[in-house]
Amino acid sequence: MALILYRIYQVLIMLPLAFVATLLASLITIAGCLLGGSRIFSYYPAHIWAKICCWLSLVKVTVNGRENIDKNTSYVFVANHQGAYDIFAIYGFLNHNFKWMMKIGLMKIPMVGYACKCAGQIFVDNSSQSAVRRTMEAAERQLSRGMSVVVFPEGSRTLDGKMHAFKRGAYQLAMEFNLPVTPITIDGAYEIMRRRGPKLPHWGHITLTIHKPIHAPEDGHELKSLMAESFDAIHSALPECHK
């Protein structure tokens, strides 16, 4: 009965309000960035939007380990990818200005895709070697300006709730710019809205665990150990059912 009432609430209240919030956040982002305020408008409208979407969905987010990061330091954040609500949880509750490394297909979403482009989000294009190089160059430009980036090194949302192998791109950037890699464990998003499941979220609780930054070694031969150490940190904060 509770789930039926929740679905009625979603259709009649949550979805219309979320649509309006998305439209407003996109328009404010586009206008603010085009007028020259990209540092502020590329982050804060979406930051507020993500919090609103969680509140409307009756999703609570708890953050542990926020003391491990400094708002004035640039990081390469790497996180496991449980589900669609990973985006809302990190955008709304990490409280650190950053750029996403996101799939290029998201650019096709009306209004949202253009807002992301104006905000300087980094679209990952794996269609060719030259496209991959352009992706890395875009990430390098953001990092060279003192911006942090957030990457899901698994590449896509998990299908079974468990963590899978990480890709190298984020770690290569961290080593190139000598930036700390900060692992983030996301727990609970899989139960709220998984990749294969209902197209509407379930209420629930997401926990973000921000681990201590791992400083990238200057020697590129240590890339594999950097990847393994961050994987183990993220893995350590997951419940057994997702390990």
mmCIF file of N, CA, C and O in Angstrom, residues 82-85 157-161 189-201 242:
data_model
loop_
_atom_site.group_PDB
_atom_site.id
_atom_site.type_symbol
_atom_site.label_atom_id
_atom_site.label_comp_id
_atom_site.label_asym_id
_atom_site.label_seq_id
_atom_site.Cartn_x
_atom_site.Cartn_y
_atom_site.Cartn_z
ATOM 1 N N GLN A 82 26.601 2.759 -8.756
ATOM 2 C CA GLN A 82 25.519 1.830 -8.438
ATOM 3 C C GLN A 82 24.251 2.080 -9.241
ATOM 4 O O GLN A 82 23.529 1.141 -9.563
ATOM 5 N N GLY A 83 23.932 3.335 -9.500
ATOM 6 C CA GLY A 83 22.668 3.626 -10.167
ATOM 7 C C GLY A 83 22.533 5.094 -10.519
ATOM 8 O O GLY A 83 23.452 5.895 -10.318
ATOM 9 N N ALA A 84 21.358 5.451 -11.027
ATOM 10 C CA ALA A 84 21.125 6.811 -11.499
ATOM 11 C C ALA A 84 21.257 7.845 -10.384
ATOM 12 O O ALA A 84 21.658 8.988 -10.632
ATOM 13 N N TYR A 85 20.936 7.477 -9.156
ATOM 14 C CA TYR A 85 20.961 8.442 -8.059
ATOM 15 C C TYR A 85 22.368 8.731 -7.538
ATOM 16 O O TYR A 85 22.544 9.589 -6.667
ATOM 17 N N ARG A 157 26.938 2.078 -15.082
ATOM 18 C CA ARG A 157 26.292 1.577 -13.869
ATOM 19 C C ARG A 157 26.374 0.058 -13.798
ATOM 20 O O ARG A 157 26.249 -0.637 -14.800
ATOM 21 N N THR A 158 26.571 -0.439 -12.597
ATOM 22 C CA THR A 158 26.637 -1.879 -12.404
ATOM 23 C C THR A 158 25.296 -2.543 -12.734
ATOM 24 O O THR A 158 24.228 -1.963 -12.492
ATOM 25 N N LEU A 159 25.353 -3.736 -13.263
ATOM 26 C CA LEU A 159 24.135 -4.490 -13.557
ATOM 27 C C LEU A 159 23.711 -5.389 -12.401
ATOM 28 O O LEU A 159 22.545 -5.740 -12.269
ATOM 29 N N ASP A 160 24.671 -5.759 -11.556
ATOM 30 C CA ASP A 160 24.387 -6.722 -10.483
ATOM 31 C C ASP A 160 24.602 -6.159 -9.084
ATOM 32 O O ASP A 160 24.508 -6.881 -8.098
ATOM 33 N N GLY A 161 24.898 -4.862 -8.993
ATOM 34 C CA GLY A 161 25.108 -4.246 -7.687
ATOM 35 C C GLY A 161 26.521 -4.348 -7.169
ATOM 36 O O GLY A 161 26.850 -3.764 -6.135
ATOM 37 N N ALA A 189 22.392 3.496 -3.544
ATOM 38 C CA ALA A 189 21.795 3.974 -4.801
ATOM 39 C C ALA A 189 21.274 2.827 -5.664
ATOM 40 O O ALA A 189 20.332 3.012 -6.439
ATOM 41 N N TYR A 190 21.874 1.654 -5.527
ATOM 42 C CA TYR A 190 21.429 0.504 -6.320
ATOM 43 C C TYR A 190 19.993 0.123 -5.961
ATOM 44 O O TYR A 190 19.183 -0.227 -6.822
ATOM 45 N N GLU A 191 19.664 0.206 -4.685
ATOM 46 C CA GLU A 191 18.317 -0.149 -4.241
ATOM 47 C C GLU A 191 17.294 0.922 -4.610
ATOM 48 O O GLU A 191 16.088 0.631 -4.685
ATOM 49 N N ILE A 192 17.733 2.131 -4.827
ATOM 50 C CA ILE A 192 16.803 3.222 -5.131
ATOM 51 C C ILE A 192 16.410 3.230 -6.607
ATOM 52 O O ILE A 192 15.229 3.343 -6.943
ATOM 53 N N MET A 193 17.400 3.090 -7.496
ATOM 54 C CA MET A 193 17.085 3.097 -8.920
ATOM 55 C C MET A 193 18.232 2.437 -9.682
ATOM 56 O O MET A 193 19.191 3.093 -10.068
ATOM 57 N N ARG A 194 18.108 1.154 -9.885
ATOM 58 C CA ARG A 194 19.170 0.410 -10.548
ATOM 59 C C ARG A 194 19.030 0.481 -12.059
ATOM 60 O O ARG A 194 18.007 0.913 -12.597
ATOM 61 N N ARG A 195 20.050 0.004 -12.737
ATOM 62 C CA ARG A 195 20.086 0.074 -14.203
ATOM 63 C C ARG A 195 18.977 -0.763 -14.830
ATOM 64 O O ARG A 195 18.336 -0.339 -15.791
ATOM 65 N N ARG A 196 18.766 -1.950 -14.327
ATOM 66 C CA ARG A 196 17.683 -2.804 -14.794
ATOM 67 C C ARG A 196 16.649 -2.906 -13.688
ATOM 68 O O ARG A 196 16.820 -3.643 -12.730
ATOM 69 N N GLY A 197 15.594 -2.152 -13.820
ATOM 70 C CA GLY A 197 14.575 -2.127 -12.787
ATOM 71 C C GLY A 197 13.523 -1.109 -13.136
ATOM 72 O O GLY A 197 13.466 -0.604 -14.263
ATOM 73 N N PRO A 198 12.662 -0.768 -12.188
ATOM 74 C CA PRO A 198 11.616 0.230 -12.442
ATOM 75 C C PRO A 198 12.211 1.562 -12.904
ATOM 76 O O PRO A 198 13.310 1.936 -12.492
ATOM 77 N N LYS A 199 11.482 2.247 -13.748
ATOM 78 C CA LYS A 199 11.953 3.526 -14.276
ATOM 79 C C LYS A 199 11.718 4.683 -13.315
ATOM 80 O O LYS A 199 12.109 5.818 -13.585
ATOM 81 N N LEU A 200 11.044 4.406 -12.206
ATOM 82 C CA LEU A 200 10.856 5.399 -11.153
ATOM 83 C C LEU A 200 11.642 4.952 -9.922
ATOM 84 O O LEU A 200 11.765 3.754 -9.658
ATOM 85 N N PRO A 201 12.174 5.909 -9.153
ATOM 86 C CA PRO A 201 12.972 5.534 -7.982
ATOM 87 C C PRO A 201 12.109 5.013 -6.838
ATOM 88 O O PRO A 201 10.893 5.197 -6.813
ATOM 89 N N HIS A 242 27.199 -6.146 -1.835
ATOM 90 C CA HIS A 242 27.667 -5.415 -3.009
ATOM 91 C C HIS A 242 29.161 -5.590 -3.253
ATOM 92 O O HIS A 242 29.727 -4.906 -4.100
#
